[in-house]
XYZ file of C-alpha atoms in Angstrom:
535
model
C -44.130 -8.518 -14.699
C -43.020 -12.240 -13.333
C -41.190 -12.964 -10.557
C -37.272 -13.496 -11.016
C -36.464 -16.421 -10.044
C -32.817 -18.279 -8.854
C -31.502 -19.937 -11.601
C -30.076 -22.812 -9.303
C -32.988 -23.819 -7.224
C -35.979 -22.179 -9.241
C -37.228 -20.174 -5.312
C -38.620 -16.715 -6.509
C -36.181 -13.519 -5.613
C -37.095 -10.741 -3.159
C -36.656 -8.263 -6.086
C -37.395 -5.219 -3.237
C -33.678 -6.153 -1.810
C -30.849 -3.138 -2.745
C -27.385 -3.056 -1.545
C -24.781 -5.730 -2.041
C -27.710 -8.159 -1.924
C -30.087 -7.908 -4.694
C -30.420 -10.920 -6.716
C -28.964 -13.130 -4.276
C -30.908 -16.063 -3.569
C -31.301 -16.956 0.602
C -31.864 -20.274 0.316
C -28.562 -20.815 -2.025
C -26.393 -18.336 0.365
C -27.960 -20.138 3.549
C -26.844 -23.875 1.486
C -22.988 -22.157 0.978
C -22.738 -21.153 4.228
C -23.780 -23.991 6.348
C -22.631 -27.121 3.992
C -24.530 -30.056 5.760
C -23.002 -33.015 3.785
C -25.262 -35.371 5.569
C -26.860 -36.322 9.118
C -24.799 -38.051 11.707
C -24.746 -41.672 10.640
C -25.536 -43.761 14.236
C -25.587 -46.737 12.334
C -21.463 -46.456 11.712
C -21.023 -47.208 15.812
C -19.826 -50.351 16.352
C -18.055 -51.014 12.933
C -15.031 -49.944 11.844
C -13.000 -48.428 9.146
C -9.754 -48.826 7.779
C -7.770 -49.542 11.379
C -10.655 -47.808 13.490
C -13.101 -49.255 15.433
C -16.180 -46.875 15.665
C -17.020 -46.352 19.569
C -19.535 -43.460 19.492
C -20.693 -40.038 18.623
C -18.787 -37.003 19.459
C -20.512 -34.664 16.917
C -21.164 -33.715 13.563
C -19.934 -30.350 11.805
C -20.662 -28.835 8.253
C -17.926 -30.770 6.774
C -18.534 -34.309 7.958
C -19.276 -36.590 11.429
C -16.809 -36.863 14.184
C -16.702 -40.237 15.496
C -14.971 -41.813 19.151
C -12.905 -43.884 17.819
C -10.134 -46.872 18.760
C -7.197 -47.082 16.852
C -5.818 -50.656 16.267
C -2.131 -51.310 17.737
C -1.617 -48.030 19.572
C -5.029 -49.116 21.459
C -5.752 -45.430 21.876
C -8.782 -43.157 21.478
C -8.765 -40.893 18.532
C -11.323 -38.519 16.987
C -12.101 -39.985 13.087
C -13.793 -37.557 11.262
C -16.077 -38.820 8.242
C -16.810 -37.355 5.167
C -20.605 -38.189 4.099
C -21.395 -40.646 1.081
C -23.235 -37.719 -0.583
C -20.369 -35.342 -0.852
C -19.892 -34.076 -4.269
C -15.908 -34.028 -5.798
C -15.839 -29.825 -4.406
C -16.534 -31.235 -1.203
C -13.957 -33.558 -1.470
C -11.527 -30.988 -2.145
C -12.427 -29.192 0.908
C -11.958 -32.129 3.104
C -8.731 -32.945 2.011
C -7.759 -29.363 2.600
C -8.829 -29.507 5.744
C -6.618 -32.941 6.653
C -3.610 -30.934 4.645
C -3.615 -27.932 6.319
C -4.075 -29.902 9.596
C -1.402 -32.133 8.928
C 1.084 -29.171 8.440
C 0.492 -27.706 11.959
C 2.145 -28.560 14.983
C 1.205 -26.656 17.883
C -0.469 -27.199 21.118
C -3.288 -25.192 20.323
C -4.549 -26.600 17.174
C -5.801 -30.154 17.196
C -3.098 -32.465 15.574
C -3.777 -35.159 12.962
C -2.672 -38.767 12.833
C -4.084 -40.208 9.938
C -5.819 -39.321 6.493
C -7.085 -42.080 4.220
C -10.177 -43.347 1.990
C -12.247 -46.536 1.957
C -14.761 -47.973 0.410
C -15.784 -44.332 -1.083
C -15.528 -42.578 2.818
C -12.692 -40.382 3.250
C -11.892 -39.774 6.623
C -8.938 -38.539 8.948
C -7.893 -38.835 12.771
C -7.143 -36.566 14.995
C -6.418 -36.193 18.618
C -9.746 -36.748 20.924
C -10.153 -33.892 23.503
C -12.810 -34.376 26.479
C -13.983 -31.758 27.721
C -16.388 -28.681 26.372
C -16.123 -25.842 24.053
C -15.613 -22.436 25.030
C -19.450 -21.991 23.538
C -20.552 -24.002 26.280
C -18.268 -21.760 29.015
C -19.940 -18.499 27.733
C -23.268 -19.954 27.778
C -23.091 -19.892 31.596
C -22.323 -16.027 31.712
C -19.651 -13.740 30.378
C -15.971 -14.461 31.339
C -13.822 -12.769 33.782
C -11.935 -10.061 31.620
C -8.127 -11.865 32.773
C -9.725 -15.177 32.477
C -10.907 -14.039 28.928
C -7.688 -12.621 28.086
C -5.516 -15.842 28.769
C -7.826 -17.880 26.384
C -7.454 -15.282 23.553
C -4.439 -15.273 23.842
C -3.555 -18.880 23.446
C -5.881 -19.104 20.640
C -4.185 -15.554 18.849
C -0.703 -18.014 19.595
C -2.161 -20.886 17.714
C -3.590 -18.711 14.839
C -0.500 -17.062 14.275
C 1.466 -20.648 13.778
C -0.999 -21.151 11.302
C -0.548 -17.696 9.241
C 2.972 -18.483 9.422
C 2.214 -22.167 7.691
C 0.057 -19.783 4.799
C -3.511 -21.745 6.599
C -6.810 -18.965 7.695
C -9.120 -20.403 9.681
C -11.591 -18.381 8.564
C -14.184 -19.785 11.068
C -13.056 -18.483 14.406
C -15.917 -18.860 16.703
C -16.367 -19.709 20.287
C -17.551 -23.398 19.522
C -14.447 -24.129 17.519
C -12.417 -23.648 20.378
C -11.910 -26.501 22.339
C -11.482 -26.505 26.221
C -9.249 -29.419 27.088
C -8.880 -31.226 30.772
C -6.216 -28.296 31.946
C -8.238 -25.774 30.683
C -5.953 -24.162 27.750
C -7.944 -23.862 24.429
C -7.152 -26.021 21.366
C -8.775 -25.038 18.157
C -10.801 -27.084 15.847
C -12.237 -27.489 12.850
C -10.676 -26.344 10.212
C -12.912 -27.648 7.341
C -13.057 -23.471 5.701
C -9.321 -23.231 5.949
C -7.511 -21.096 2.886
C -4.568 -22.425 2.101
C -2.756 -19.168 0.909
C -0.139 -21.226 -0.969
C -2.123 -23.348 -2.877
C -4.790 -21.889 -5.749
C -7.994 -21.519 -3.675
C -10.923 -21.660 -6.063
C -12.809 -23.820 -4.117
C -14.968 -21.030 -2.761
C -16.815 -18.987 -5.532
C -15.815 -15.326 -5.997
C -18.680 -13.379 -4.102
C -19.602 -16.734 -1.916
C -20.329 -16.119 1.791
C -17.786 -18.572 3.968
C -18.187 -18.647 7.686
C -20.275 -18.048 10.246
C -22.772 -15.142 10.085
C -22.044 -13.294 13.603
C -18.078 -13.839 13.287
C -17.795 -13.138 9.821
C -15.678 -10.286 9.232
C -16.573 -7.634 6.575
C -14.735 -9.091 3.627
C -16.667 -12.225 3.877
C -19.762 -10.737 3.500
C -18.718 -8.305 0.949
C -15.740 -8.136 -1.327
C -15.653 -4.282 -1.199
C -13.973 -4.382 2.171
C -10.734 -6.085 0.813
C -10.066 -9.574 0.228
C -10.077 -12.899 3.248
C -6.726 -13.332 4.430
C -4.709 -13.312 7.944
C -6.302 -10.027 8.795
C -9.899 -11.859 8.927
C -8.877 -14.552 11.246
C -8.258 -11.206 13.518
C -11.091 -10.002 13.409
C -12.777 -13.538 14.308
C -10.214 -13.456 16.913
C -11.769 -10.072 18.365
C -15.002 -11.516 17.809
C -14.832 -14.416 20.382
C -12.733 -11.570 22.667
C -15.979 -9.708 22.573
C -18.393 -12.590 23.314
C -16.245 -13.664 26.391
C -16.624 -10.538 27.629
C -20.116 -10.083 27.091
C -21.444 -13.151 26.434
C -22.461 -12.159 22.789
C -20.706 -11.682 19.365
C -20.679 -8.041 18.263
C -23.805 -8.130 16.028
C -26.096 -10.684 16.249
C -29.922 -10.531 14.137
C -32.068 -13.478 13.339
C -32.177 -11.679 9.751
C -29.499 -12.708 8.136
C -29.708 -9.722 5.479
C -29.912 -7.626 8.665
C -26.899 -9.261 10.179
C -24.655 -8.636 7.452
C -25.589 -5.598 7.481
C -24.750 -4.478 10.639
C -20.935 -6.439 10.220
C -20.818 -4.528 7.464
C -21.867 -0.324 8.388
C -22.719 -0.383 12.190
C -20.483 0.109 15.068
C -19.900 -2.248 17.981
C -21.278 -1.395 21.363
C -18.281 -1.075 23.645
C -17.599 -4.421 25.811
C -17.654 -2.245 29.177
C -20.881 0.136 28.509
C -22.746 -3.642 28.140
C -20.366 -5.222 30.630
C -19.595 -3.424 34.014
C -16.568 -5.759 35.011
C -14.923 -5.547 31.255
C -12.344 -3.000 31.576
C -11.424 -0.184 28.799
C -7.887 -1.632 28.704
C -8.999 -5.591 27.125
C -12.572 -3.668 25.658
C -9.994 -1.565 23.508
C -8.144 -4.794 22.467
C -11.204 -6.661 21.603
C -12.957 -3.470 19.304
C -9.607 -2.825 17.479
C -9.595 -6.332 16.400
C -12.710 -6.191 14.814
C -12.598 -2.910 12.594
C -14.211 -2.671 9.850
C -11.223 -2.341 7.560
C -8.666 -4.836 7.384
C -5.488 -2.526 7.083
C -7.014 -0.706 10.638
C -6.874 -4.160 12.063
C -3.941 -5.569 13.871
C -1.347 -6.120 11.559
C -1.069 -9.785 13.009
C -2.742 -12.225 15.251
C 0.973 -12.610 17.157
C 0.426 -8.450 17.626
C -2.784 -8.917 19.653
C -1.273 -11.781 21.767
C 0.870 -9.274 22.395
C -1.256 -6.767 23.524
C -3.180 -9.475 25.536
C 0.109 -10.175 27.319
C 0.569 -6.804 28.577
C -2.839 -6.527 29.488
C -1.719 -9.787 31.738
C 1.458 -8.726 32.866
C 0.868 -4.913 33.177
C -2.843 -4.504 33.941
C -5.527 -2.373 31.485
C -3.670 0.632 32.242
C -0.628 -0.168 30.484
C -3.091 -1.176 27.445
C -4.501 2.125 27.421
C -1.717 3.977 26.590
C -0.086 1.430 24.665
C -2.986 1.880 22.232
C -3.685 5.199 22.644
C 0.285 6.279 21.962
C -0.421 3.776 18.685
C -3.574 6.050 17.706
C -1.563 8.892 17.965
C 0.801 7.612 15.516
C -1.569 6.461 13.278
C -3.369 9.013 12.671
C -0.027 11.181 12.104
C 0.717 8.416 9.606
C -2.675 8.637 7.952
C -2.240 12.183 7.838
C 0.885 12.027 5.766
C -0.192 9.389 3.529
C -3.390 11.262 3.106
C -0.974 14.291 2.422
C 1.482 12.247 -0.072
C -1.630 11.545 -2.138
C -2.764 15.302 -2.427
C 1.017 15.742 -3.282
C 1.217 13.418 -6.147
C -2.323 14.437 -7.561
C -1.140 18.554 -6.820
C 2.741 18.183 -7.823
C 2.017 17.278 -11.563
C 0.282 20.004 -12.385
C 2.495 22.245 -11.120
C 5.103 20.997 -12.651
C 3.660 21.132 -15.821
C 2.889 24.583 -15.229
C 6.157 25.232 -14.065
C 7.462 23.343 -17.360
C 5.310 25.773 -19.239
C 6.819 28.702 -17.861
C 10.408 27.763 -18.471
C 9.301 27.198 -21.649
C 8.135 30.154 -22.613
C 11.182 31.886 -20.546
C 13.686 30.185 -22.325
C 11.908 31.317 -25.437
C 12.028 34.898 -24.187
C 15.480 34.430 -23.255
C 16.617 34.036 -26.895
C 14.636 37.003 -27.995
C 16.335 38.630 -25.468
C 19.682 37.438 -26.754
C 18.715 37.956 -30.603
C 18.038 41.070 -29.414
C 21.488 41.910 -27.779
C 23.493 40.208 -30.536
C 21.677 42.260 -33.059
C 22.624 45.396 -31.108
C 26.335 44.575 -30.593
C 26.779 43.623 -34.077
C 24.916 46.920 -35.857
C 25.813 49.541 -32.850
C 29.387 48.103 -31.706
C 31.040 46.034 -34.425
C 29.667 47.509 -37.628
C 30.517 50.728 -36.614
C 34.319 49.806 -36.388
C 33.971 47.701 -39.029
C 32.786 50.681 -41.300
C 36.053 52.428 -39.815
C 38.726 49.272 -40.228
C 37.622 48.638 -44.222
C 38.110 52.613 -44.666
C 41.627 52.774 -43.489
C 44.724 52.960 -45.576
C 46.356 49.734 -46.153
C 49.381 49.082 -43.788
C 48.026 51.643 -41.585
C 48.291 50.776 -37.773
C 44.947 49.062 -36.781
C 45.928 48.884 -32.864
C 43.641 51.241 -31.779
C 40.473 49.700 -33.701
C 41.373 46.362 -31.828
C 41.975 48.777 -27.922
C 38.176 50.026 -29.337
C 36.800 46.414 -30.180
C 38.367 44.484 -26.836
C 36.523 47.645 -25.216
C 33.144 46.925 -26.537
C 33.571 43.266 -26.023
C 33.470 43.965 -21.906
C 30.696 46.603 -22.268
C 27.836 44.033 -22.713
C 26.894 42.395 -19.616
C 26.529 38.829 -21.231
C 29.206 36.919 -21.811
C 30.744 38.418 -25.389
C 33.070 35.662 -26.134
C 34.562 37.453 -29.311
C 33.925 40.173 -31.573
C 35.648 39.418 -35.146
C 36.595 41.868 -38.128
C 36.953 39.779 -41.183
C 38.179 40.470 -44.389
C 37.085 37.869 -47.228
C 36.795 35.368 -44.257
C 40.513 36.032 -43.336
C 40.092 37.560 -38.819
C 41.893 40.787 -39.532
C 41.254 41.827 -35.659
C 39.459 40.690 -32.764
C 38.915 41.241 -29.338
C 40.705 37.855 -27.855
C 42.418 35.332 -29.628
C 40.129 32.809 -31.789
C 40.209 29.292 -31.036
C 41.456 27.369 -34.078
C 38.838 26.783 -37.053
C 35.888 28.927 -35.197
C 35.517 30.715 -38.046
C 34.915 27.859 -40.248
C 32.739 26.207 -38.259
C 30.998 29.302 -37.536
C 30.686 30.165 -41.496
C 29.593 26.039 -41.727
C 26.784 26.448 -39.327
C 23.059 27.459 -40.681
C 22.562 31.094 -40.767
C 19.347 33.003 -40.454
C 18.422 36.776 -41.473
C 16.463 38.403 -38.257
C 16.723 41.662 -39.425
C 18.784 45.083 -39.218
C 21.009 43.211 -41.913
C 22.432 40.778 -39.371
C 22.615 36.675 -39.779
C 22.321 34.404 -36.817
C 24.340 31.048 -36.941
C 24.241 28.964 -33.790
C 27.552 26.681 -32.540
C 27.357 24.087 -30.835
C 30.367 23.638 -28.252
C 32.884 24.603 -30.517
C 35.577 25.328 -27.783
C 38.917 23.698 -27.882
C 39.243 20.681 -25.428
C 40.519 21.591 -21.637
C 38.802 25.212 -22.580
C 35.091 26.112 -20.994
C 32.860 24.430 -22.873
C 30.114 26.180 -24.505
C 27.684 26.610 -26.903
C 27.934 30.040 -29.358
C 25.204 31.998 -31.084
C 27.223 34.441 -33.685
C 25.628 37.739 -34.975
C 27.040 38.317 -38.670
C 27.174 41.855 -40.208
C 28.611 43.077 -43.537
C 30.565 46.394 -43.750
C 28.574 49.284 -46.002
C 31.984 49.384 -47.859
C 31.509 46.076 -49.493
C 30.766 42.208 -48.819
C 34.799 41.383 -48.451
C 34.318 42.482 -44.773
C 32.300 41.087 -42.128
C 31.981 41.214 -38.577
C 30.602 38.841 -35.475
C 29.493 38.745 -32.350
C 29.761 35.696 -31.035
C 28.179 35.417 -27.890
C 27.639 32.615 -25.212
C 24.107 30.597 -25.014
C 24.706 29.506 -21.848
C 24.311 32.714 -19.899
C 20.979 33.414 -22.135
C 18.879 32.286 -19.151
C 18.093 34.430 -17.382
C 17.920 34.351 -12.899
C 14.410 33.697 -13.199
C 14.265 31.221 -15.981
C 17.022 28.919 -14.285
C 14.756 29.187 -10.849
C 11.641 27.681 -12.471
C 13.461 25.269 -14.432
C 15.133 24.059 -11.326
C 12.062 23.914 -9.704
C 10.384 22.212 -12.149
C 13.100 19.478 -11.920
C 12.771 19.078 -8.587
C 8.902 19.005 -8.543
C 9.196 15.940 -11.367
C 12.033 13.923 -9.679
C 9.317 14.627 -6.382
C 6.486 13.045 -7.595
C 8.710 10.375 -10.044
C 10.624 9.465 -6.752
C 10.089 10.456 -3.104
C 6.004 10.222 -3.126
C 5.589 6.376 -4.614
C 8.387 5.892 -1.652
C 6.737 7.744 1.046
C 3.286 6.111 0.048
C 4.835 2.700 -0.073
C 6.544 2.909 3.238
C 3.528 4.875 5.002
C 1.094 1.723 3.588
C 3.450 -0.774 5.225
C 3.544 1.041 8.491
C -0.146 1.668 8.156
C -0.486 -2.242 8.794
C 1.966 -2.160 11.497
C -0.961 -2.610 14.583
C -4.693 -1.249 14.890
C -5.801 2.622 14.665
C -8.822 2.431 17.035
């Protein structure tokens, strides 16, 4: 079998990689990661461009050459930062979002610009020039005193939250991108992988590695932890916490593969078990920061300042159980959401078994009612009926009607009226009718369901300002002849029985439940759950 091979640079693949990085080609991944435009021009010093005059080198970056330069009329010292000759037009792009997203910031911990421009095929921008060293080169000489440590962070979290607020992620937070001015407060730099969230950022390829390796957060290595946004820069912010403290990012491996893997699935080693003078209070700070998930994060780079502040101001204790009252919360909260999902997967089904039930309950129900009606009309109506057709004409029929108002209140349903009728005519019943019930009773569809009795249901045929209701009537003829008739009208309403009202009720409530109250309570508990970290 041949070798597979990249189909950008021909190299042969490692086909014995698994994981998230099969098929990737190293020497591609390695070229998007570290974009080296070109090499430090030294022949540019001592010439000039646009109103610059070129005094030295001050260094050279993945997105272009910093220069020392002099700027004409002010007669003042700038940095000029130089795009290389090769640069394709995607590099282009990035360099100009670099000067944009610059441009927007003002704050005085993020290196301002002056001046963006083009000539002769160079695009280039100005920005202020800062002597000093990088915090790189502070942590080189030894881990940081936790306070000391603490202060720098925090300017830096300060700086990055102006930026989130302006829509701009860094995405490159790392110890020599912060600069160490004169007075000692940090300035960061280099923006040249900046995401501008309002703007559509295609620039970098879906499943393209951006930053760098041992300050990359999860999501840039893989795009199953979530998407790059604000709650990356956090993580590179915890990052640089960690490697002030112990004088090393989190994971480090001269494999890269290796590397992301352990950014990826392995835990951090605790600041203080590798750093004796790095207290649990800023070591609890720095690992929350750097979870693995983004939502378990702090919810903002302004809400670890924070915490840095009271570590300040308050000491490591206060941190402690700042944090430690937040776990407590969050994990409450995670238990309820976690709950409101098992709810919303749970509550449909038993409401649809509950919906089943009622179902068949309110089909039992009116059996249960045919089965009443039919006994009222053949055992209590025809019976008088029989009676009433035999009597004499003009002979008194008051105790007949005593008899039928009688059996009306015998049945424990609601017996609205029990009718003698003769050729459709009432001749007696057991309250007075409302006007045209009969006729709209006689109108309605009738059906035989046995014993010689016809069922015709009513729909709210009361009278206005009366109790509304709708009327099932049982229909009987008299053995003496079809001239006379009797009915049983009886209510529908009351045909449900204690039982079948309690599950449709709860069924009701179960549906409005999970149509309602759980996509709210699982919407507010995901906001909250990005409220601060859950260490």
């Amino acid at each position: 079998m041949s070798a597979a091979a990249c189909p950008t640079c021909g190299a042969e693949l490692d086909r014995s990689r698994r994981g998230s990085f099969a098929g990737v080609c190293p020497r591609c991944l390695l070229a998007d990661l570290a974009v080296e435009l070109s090499t430090p021009d030294l022949g540019r010093i001592g010439t000039r461009l646009g109103r610059h005059e070129i005094l030295g080198l001050a260094g050279a970056g993945g997105m272009g050459t910093v220069y020392v330069a002099r700027q004409d009329g002010l007669d003042r010292e700038v940095a000029l930062k130089i795009l290389g000759k090769l640069a394709g037009e995607r590099d282009v792009e990035r360099f100009q979002r670099e000067a944009r997203a610059l441009a927007r910031l003002r704050h005085p911990g993020i290196v301002a610009v002056h001046e963006v421009g083009s000539e002769e095929g160079l695009h280039y921008y100005t920005m202020d020039l800062l002597r000093g060293r990088t915090l790189a080169d502070e942590v080189a000489e030894g881990p940081l005193e936790p306070r000391r440590a603490a202060a720098i962070v925090r300017s830096v979290a300060l700086a990055i939250a102006h930026a989130h607020e302006n829509g701009i992620v860094h995405r490159d937070l790392k110890s020599s991108n912060i600069l160490l001015a004169e007075d000692g407060e940090p300035v960061v730099a280099d923006f040249g992988l900046a995401l501008d969230l309002r703007e559509d950022h295609q620039l970098t390829r879906t499943g393209t590695a951006v930053g760098t390796g041992p300050y990359m957060a999860p999501e840039q290595v893989s795009k199953k932890h979530g998407s790059v946004g604000p709650a990356t820069d956090v993580y590179g912010l915890g990052a640089v916490l960690y490697e002030c403290l112990t004088g090393a990012p989190p994971f480090w491996d001269d494999d890269l593969w290796e590397l992301f893997r352990k950014v990826q699935f392995d835990a951090p080693i605790p600041p203080w078990v590798l750093q004796r003078q790095a207290d649990r209070g800023i070591s609890a700070i720095a690992l929350a920061a750097i979870e693995k998930e983004p939502g378990r994060r702090y919810a903002s780079a302004r809400a670890m300042a924070e915490d840095l502040s009271v570590y300040l101001d308050e000491g490591p204790k206060a941190v402690e159980v700042r944090l430690g009252r937040d776990r407590s919360r969050r994990r409450r909260e995670r238990l309820f959401l976690r709950g409101c999902r098992v709810l919303s997967v749970a509550l449909p089904l038993v409401a649809l078994a509950l919906a089943v039930l009622g179902v068949r309950g309110i089909d039992q129900e009116h059996r249960r009612l045919d089965r009443v009606g039919t006994a009222v009309a053949t055992r209590g109506v025809a019976p008088i009926l029989d009676e009433v057709a035999a009597a004499p004409e003009g002979a008194s029929l008051d105790a007949f009607e005593r008899r039928l108002k009688d059996e009306a209140l015998r049945e424990p349903l609601r017996v609205f009226f029990l009718v003698l009728c003769r050729d459709g005519t009432p001749v007696l019943s057991s309250a007075t009718l409302p006007e045209g019930l009969l006729a709209k009773v006689a109108l309605a569809p009738a059906e035989g369901i046995g014993e010689g009795v016809r069922r015709a249901d009513v729909a709210h045929m009361l009278e206005p300002g009366e109790d509304k209701d709708a009327l099932r009537a049982f229909g009987i003829e008299s053995s003496a002849g079809s001239r006379w008739t009797g009915w049983a009208i009886l209510s529908r309403r009351d045909l449900v029985g204690k039982t079948t009202r309690f599950l449709q009720a709860a069924g009701l409530f179960v549906a409005l439940f999970v149509l309602v109250l759980v996509p709210v309570l699982v919407s507010r508990s995901g906001s909250s759950r990005a409220a601060g970290p859950i260490p």
